[in-house]
Coordinates of C-alpha atoms and ligand atoms in Angstrom, one line a residue:
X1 CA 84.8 128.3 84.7
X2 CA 81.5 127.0 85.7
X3 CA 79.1 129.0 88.2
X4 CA 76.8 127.8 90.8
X5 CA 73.8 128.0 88.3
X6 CA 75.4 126.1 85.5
X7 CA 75.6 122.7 84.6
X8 CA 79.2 120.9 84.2
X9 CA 78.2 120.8 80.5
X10 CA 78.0 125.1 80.4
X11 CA 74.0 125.1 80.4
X12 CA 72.6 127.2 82.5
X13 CA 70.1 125.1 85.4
X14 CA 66.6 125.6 85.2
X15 CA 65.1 127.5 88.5
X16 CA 64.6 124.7 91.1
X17 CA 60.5 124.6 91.5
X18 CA 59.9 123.6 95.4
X19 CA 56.1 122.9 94.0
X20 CA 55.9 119.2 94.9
X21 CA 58.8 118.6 97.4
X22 CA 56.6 119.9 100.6
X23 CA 55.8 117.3 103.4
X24 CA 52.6 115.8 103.5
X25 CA 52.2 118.4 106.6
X26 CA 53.9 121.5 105.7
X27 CA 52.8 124.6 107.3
X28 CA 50.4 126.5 104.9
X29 CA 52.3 129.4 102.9
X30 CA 52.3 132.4 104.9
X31 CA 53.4 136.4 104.4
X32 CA 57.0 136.6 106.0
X33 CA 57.7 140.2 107.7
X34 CA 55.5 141.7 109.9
X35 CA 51.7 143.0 108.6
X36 CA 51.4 147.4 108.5
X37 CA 50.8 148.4 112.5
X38 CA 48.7 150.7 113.7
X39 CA 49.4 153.9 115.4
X40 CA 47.0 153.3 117.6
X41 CA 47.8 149.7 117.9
X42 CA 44.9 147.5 119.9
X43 CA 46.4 144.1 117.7
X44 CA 49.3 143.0 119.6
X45 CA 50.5 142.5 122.9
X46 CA 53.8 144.8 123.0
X47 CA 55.3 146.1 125.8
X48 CA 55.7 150.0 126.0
X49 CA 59.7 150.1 124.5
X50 CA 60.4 152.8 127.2
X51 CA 59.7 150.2 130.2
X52 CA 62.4 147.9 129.2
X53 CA 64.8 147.3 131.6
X54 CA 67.9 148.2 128.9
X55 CA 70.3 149.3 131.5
X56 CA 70.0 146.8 134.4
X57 CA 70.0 143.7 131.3
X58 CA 72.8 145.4 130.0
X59 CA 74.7 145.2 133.1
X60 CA 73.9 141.9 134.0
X61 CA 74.9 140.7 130.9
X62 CA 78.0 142.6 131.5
X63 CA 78.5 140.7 134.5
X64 CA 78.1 137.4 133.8
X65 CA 80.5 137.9 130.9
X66 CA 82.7 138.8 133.2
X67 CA 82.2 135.7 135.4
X68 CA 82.2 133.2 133.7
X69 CA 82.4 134.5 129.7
X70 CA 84.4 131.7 128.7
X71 CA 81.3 129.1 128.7
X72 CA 80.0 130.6 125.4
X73 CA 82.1 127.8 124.4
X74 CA 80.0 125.7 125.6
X75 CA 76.7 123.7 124.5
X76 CA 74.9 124.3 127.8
X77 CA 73.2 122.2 129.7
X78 CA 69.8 120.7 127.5
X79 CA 66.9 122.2 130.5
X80 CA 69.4 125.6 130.4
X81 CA 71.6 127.6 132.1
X82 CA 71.3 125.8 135.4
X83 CA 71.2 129.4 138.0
X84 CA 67.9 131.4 136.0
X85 CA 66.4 127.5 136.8
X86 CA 67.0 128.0 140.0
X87 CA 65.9 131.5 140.1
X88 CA 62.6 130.1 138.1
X89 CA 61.9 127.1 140.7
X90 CA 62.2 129.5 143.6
X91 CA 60.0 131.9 142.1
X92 CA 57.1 129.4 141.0
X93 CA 57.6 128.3 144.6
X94 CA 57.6 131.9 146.7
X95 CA 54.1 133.4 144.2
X96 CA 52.9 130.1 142.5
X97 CA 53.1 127.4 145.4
X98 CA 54.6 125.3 142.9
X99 CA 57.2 122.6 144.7
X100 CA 59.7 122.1 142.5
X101 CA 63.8 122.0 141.9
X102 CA 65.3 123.7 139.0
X103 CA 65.8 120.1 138.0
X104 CA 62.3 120.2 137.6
X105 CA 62.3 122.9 135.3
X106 CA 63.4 123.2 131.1
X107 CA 64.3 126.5 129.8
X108 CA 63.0 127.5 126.3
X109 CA 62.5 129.6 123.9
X110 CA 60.0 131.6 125.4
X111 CA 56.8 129.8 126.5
X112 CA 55.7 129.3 122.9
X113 CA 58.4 126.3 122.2
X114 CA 57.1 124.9 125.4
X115 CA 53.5 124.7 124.5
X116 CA 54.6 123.3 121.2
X117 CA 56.9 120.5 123.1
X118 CA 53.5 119.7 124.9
X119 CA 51.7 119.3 121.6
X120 CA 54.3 117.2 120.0
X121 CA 54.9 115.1 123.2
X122 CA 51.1 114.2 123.5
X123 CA 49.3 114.7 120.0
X124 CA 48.5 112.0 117.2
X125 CA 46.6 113.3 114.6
X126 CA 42.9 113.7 115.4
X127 CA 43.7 113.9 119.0
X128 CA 41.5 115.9 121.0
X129 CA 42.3 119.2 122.9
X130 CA 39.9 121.2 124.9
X131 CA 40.5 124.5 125.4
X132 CA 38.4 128.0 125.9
X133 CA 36.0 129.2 123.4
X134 CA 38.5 131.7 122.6
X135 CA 42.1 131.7 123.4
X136 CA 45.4 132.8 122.6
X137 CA 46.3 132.1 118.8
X138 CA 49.6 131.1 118.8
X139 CA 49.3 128.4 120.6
X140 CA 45.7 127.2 118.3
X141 CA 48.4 127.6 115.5
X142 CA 50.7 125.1 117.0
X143 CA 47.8 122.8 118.3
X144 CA 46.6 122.7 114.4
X145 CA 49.9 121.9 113.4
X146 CA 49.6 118.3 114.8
X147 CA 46.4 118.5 113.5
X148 CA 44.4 118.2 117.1
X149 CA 40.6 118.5 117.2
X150 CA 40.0 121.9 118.9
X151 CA 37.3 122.1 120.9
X152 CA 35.9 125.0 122.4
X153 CA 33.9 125.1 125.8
X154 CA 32.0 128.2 127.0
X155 CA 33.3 130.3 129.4
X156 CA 31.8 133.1 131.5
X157 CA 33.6 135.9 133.8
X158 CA 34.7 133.4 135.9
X159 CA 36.6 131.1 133.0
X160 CA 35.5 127.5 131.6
X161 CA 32.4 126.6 132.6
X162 CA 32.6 123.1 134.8
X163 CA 29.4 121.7 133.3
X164 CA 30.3 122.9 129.8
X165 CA 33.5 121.2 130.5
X166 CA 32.0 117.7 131.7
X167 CA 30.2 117.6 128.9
X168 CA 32.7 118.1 126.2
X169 CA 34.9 115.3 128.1
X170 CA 31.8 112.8 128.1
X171 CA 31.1 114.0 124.3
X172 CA 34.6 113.4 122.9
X173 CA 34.4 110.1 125.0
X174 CA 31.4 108.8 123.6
X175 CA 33.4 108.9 120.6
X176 CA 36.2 106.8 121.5
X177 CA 38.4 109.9 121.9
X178 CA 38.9 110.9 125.3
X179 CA 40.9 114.3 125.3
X180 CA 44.7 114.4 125.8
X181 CA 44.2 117.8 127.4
X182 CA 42.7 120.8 128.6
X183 CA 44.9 123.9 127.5
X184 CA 43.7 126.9 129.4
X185 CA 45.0 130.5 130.2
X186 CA 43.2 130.6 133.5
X187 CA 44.9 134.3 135.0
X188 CA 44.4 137.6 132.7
X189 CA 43.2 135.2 130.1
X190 CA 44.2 136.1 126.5
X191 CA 42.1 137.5 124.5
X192 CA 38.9 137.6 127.1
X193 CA 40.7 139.3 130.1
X194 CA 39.0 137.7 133.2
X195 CA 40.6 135.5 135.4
X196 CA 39.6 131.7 136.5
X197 CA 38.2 131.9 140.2
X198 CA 39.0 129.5 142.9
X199 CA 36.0 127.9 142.8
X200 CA 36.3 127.3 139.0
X201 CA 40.3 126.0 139.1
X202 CA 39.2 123.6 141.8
X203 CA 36.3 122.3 139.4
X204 CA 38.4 121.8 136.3
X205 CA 41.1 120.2 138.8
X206 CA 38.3 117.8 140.0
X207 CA 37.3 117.0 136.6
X208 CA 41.3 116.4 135.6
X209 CA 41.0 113.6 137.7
X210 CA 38.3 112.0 137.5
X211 CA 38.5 111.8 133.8
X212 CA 42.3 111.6 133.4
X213 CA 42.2 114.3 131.2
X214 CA 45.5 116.3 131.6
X215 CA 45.9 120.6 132.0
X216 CA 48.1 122.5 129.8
X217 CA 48.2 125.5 132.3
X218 CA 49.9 128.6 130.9
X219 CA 50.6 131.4 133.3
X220 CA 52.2 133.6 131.7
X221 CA 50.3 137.0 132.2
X222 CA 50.0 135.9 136.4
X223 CA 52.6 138.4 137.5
X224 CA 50.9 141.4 136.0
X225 CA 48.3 142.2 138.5
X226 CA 47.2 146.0 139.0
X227 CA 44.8 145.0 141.8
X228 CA 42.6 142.3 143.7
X229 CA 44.7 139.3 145.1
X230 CA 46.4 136.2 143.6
X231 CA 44.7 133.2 143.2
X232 CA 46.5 129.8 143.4
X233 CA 48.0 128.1 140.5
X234 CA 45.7 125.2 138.8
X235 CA 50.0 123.2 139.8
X236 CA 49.5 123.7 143.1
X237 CA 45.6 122.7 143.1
X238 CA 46.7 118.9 142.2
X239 CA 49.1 116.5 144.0
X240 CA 48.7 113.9 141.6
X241 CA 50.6 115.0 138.5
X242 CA 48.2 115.7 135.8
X243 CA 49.4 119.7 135.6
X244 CA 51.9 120.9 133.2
X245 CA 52.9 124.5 133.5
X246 CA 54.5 127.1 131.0
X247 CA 55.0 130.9 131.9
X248 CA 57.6 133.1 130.2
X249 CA 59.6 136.4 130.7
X250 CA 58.4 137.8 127.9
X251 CA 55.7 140.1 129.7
X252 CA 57.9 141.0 132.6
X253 CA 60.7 141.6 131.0
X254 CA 61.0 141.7 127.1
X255 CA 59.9 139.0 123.8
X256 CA 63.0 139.8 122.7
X257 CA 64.7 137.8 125.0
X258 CA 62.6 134.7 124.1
X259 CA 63.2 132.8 127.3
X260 CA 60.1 130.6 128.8
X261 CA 59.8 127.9 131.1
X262 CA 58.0 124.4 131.6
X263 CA 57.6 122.4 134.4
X264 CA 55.8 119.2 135.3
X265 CA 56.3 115.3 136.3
X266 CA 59.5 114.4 135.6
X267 CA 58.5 111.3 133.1
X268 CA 56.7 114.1 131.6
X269 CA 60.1 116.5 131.1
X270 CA 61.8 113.3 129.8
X271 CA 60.2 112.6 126.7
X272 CA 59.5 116.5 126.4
X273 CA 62.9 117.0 126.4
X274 CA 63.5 115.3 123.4
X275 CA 60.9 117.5 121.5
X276 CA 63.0 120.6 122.1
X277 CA 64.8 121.9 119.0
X278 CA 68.1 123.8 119.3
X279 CA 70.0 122.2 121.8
X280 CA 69.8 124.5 125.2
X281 CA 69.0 127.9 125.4
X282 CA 70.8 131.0 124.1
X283 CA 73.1 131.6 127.1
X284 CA 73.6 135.2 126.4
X285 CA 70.2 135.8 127.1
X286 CA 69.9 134.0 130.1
X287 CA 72.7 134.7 131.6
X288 CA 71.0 138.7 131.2
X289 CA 67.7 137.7 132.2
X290 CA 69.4 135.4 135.2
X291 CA 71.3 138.5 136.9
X292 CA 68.8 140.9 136.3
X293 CA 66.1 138.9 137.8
X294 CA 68.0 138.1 141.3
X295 CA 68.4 141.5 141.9
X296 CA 65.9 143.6 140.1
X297 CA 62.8 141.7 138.9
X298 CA 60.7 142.1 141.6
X299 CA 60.9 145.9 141.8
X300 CA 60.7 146.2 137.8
X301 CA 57.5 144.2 138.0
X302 CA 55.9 146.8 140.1
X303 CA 57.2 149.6 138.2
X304 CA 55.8 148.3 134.4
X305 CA 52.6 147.5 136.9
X306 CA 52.3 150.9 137.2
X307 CA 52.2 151.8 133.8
X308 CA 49.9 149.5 132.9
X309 CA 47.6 149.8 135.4
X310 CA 47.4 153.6 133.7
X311 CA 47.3 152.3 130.7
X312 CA 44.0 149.6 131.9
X313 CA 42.3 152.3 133.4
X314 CA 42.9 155.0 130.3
X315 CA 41.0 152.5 128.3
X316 CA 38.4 151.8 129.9
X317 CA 37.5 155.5 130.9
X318 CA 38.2 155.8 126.6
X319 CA 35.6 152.6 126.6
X320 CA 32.7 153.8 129.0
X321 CA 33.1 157.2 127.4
X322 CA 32.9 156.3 123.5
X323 CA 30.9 152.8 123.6
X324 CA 27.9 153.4 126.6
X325 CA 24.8 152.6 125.7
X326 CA 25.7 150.9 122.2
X327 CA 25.2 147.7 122.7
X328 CA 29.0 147.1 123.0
X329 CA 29.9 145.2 126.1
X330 CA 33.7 144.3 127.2
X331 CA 35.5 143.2 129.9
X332 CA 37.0 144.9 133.1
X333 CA 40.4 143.1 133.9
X334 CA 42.1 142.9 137.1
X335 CA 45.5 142.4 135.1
X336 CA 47.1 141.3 131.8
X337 CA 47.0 143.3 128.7
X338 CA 43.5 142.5 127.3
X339 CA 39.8 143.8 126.8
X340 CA 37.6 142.0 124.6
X341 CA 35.1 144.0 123.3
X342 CA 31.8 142.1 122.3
X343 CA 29.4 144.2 119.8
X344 CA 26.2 142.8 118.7
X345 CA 25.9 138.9 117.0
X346 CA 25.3 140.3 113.7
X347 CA 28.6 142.5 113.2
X348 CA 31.4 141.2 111.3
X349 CA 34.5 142.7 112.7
X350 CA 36.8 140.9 109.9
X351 CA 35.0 142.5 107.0
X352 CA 36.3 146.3 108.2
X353 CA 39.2 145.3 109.6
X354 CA 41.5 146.3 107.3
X355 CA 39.6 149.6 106.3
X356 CA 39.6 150.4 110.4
X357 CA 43.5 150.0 110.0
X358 CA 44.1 152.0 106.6
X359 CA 41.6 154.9 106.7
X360 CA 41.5 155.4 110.8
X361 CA 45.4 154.3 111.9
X362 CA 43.8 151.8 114.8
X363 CA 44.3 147.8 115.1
X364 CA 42.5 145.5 116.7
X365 CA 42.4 141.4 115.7
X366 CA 39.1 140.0 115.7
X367 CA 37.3 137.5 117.6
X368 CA 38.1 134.5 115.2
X369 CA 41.7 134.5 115.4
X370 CA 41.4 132.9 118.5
X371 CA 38.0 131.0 118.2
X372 CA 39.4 126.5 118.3
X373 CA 37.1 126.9 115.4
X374 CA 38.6 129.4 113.3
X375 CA 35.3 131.0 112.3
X376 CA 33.1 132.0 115.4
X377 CA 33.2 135.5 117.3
X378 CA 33.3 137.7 114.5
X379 CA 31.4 140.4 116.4
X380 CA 34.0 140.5 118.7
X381 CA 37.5 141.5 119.1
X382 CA 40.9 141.5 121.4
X383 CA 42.0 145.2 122.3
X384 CA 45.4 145.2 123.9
X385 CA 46.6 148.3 126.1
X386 CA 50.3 148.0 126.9
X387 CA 51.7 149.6 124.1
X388 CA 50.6 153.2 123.6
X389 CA 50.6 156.0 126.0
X390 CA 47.2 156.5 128.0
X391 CA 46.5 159.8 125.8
X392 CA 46.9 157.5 122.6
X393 CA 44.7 154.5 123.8
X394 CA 41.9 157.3 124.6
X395 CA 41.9 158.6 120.9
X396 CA 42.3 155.4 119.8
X397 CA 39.6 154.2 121.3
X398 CA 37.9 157.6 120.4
X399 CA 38.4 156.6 116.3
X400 CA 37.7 152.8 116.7
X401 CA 34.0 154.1 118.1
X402 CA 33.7 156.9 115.2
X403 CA 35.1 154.2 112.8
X404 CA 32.3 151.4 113.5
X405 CA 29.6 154.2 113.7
X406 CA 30.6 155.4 110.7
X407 CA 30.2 151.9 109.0
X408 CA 26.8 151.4 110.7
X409 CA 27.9 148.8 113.5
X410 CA 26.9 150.6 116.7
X411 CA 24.3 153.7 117.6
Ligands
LIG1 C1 48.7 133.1 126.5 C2 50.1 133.2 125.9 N1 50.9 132.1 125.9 C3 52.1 132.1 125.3 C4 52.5 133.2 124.6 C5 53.9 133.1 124.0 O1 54.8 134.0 124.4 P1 56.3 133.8 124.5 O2 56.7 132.7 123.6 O3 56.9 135.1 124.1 O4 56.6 133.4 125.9 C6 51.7 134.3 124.5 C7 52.2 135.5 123.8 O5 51.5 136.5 123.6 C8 50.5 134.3 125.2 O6 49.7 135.4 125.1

């Protein structure tokens, strides 16, 4: 009797070597499983467990399997299960002033495989992307995978600067390669924290069209606003149909339920359609997220506002208490889940990373992780505060200050 790892003739088959079969483009090799966490964890952007809204997505869940249960048998429709679109279009409607039908609108897995639909809807090779100097990784990761040319342009308090974005336009023009888009994070921005003003969408939404350079704007952080008011969508700045627009339920409700959102032109959604992997979306998640949302969204967004607004507030007490006067600055955020913390040029926050983690328990990703060019802002570094308690964040932040004394990086 032969086995799976013998030849018809008896001999056992070599080990297959993969070595040599890997596409031209293959990702690079990379750990699998999850790095060692923190207890006091500043890396990444979790929600605090106890806020999730088990119960009321349990019940919804239980709900809709009551409804209309027998559609699991069903591929669903390819833009998702059409009554959480409809929830999604009014909502970007009633708090975006976004116009648009749930027709308008594909369901994904979260907002990640929307932004990488984008990319693989618009990108050739060498294409270039502006973006901010620093900005969320994941979606640099996916940008690099279609091998873009990331450029950075400078940003203040206020977000991109106009003239800094004019000029990288005119540069990459003067090349022969005017930019297929400007990705941008413009509310709660991720890593920096500040939020694009008025003044400053309207400027970047001038300079969309008179360069015809398109806006990947991604909202995603928008609805998590402790105080100060809302400030229009870069969508509803622009009647002409260069914005594209990805948010996510991720932060106002869980990851875990990996459901996102993408709207724009509809010639646009057409060919992005196509780039979507997976058929629909998983209909047991959206059919959780769907009847939670209509009747308890609003009111849980408040609630986990609450919290975080704590949790904001704990750090930067922990921040003006352990950091004054050493030549640390960071930012104050209105919203969102992000202080970056600047220390001075010279300090390489990569270096003791690692030793931070092992010998003090804290985490923190530095500034390079999200530079477009993979190397800049080591001295700095992304601190996120939704996922320990507000006594936790203060010693946390109490250890990271003893931690880069210790190593000589601050007085
Ligand atoms: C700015 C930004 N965009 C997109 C995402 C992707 O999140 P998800 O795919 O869970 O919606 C994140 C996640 O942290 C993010 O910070």
């Amino acid at each position: 009797m032969s086995t799976n790892s013998q030849r018809s003739g008896g001999e056992p088959a070599a080990q297959f070597t993969w070595a040599g079969m890997y596409a031209r483009n293959a990702a690079e090799p990379k750990g699998l499983g999850q790095g060692k966490r923190g207890r006091y964890d500043f890396a990444v952007a979790y929600p605090d467990p106890g806020s999730l809204p088990l119960a009321g997505l349990l019940d919804g869940l239980k709900q809709a399997m009551d409804d209309e249960g027998g559609d699991l048998s069903l591929y669903a429709n390819p833009q998702g299960y059409t009554p959480l679109r409809e929830f999604v279009a009014a909502k970007l409607q009633r708090d975006r002033a976004i116009n648009v039908t749930a027709d308008d609108i594909i369901l994904a897995d979260g907002s990640s495989q929307p932004i990488h639909m984008v990319a693989e809807t618009l990108l050739d090779p060498g294409d270039v992307v502006l973006t901010e100097d620093f900005v969320y990784a994941g979606t640099l990761n996916t940008l690099r995978r279609f091998n873009a040319d990331l450029r950075g342009v400078a940003t203040d308090e206020e977000g991109m600067i106009p003239a800094a974005i004019e000029e990288a336009i005119r540069t990459a023009s003067a090349e022969g390669k005017r930019p297929k888009m400007i990705y941008t994070v413009p509310t709660f921005q991720n890593p920096q924290g500040w939020t694009m003003t008025l003044a400053r969408r309207k400027a970047l939404v001038a300079l969309s069209q008179q360069y015809d350079v398109p806006i990947l704007e991604d909202d995603c952080y928008v609805d998590l606003r402790y105080e100060g008011t809302d400030i229009p969508s870069l969508h509803s700045l622009d009647e002409t149909g260069r914005v594209l627009y990805v948010a996510s339920f991720s932060k106002i409700i869980a990851p875990g339920m990996r459901l996102g959102y993408l709207t724009g032109p509809r010639p646009f959604l057409e060919r992005a359609i196509g780039a979507k992997s997976g058929g629909s979306v998983n209909t047991f998640a959206s059919w959780a997220v769907h009847r939670f949302s209509t009747t308890h969204l609003y009111s849980h967004i408040e609630e986990i506002n609450d919290i975080q607004q704590d949790r904001r507030d704990a750090i930067l007490d922990a921040l003006d208490e352990n950091f004054s006067g050493s030549g640390a600055t960071w930012s104050r955020p209105e919203g969102g889940l992000f202080i970056w913390l600047q220390l001075p040029e010279h300090v390489d926050l990569v270096a003791v990373r690692d030793d931070i983690l092992e010998e003090y328990d804290v985490g923190y990703l530095p500034g390079p992780n999200f530079a477009p060019d993979g190397v800049s802002g080591a001295n700095c570094a992304r601190l996120c505060f939704g996922y320990n308690q507000p006594e936790e964040i203060k010693e946390g932040i109490r250890r990271l200050a003893s931690a880069f004394r210790a190593k000589g990086l601050i007085t």
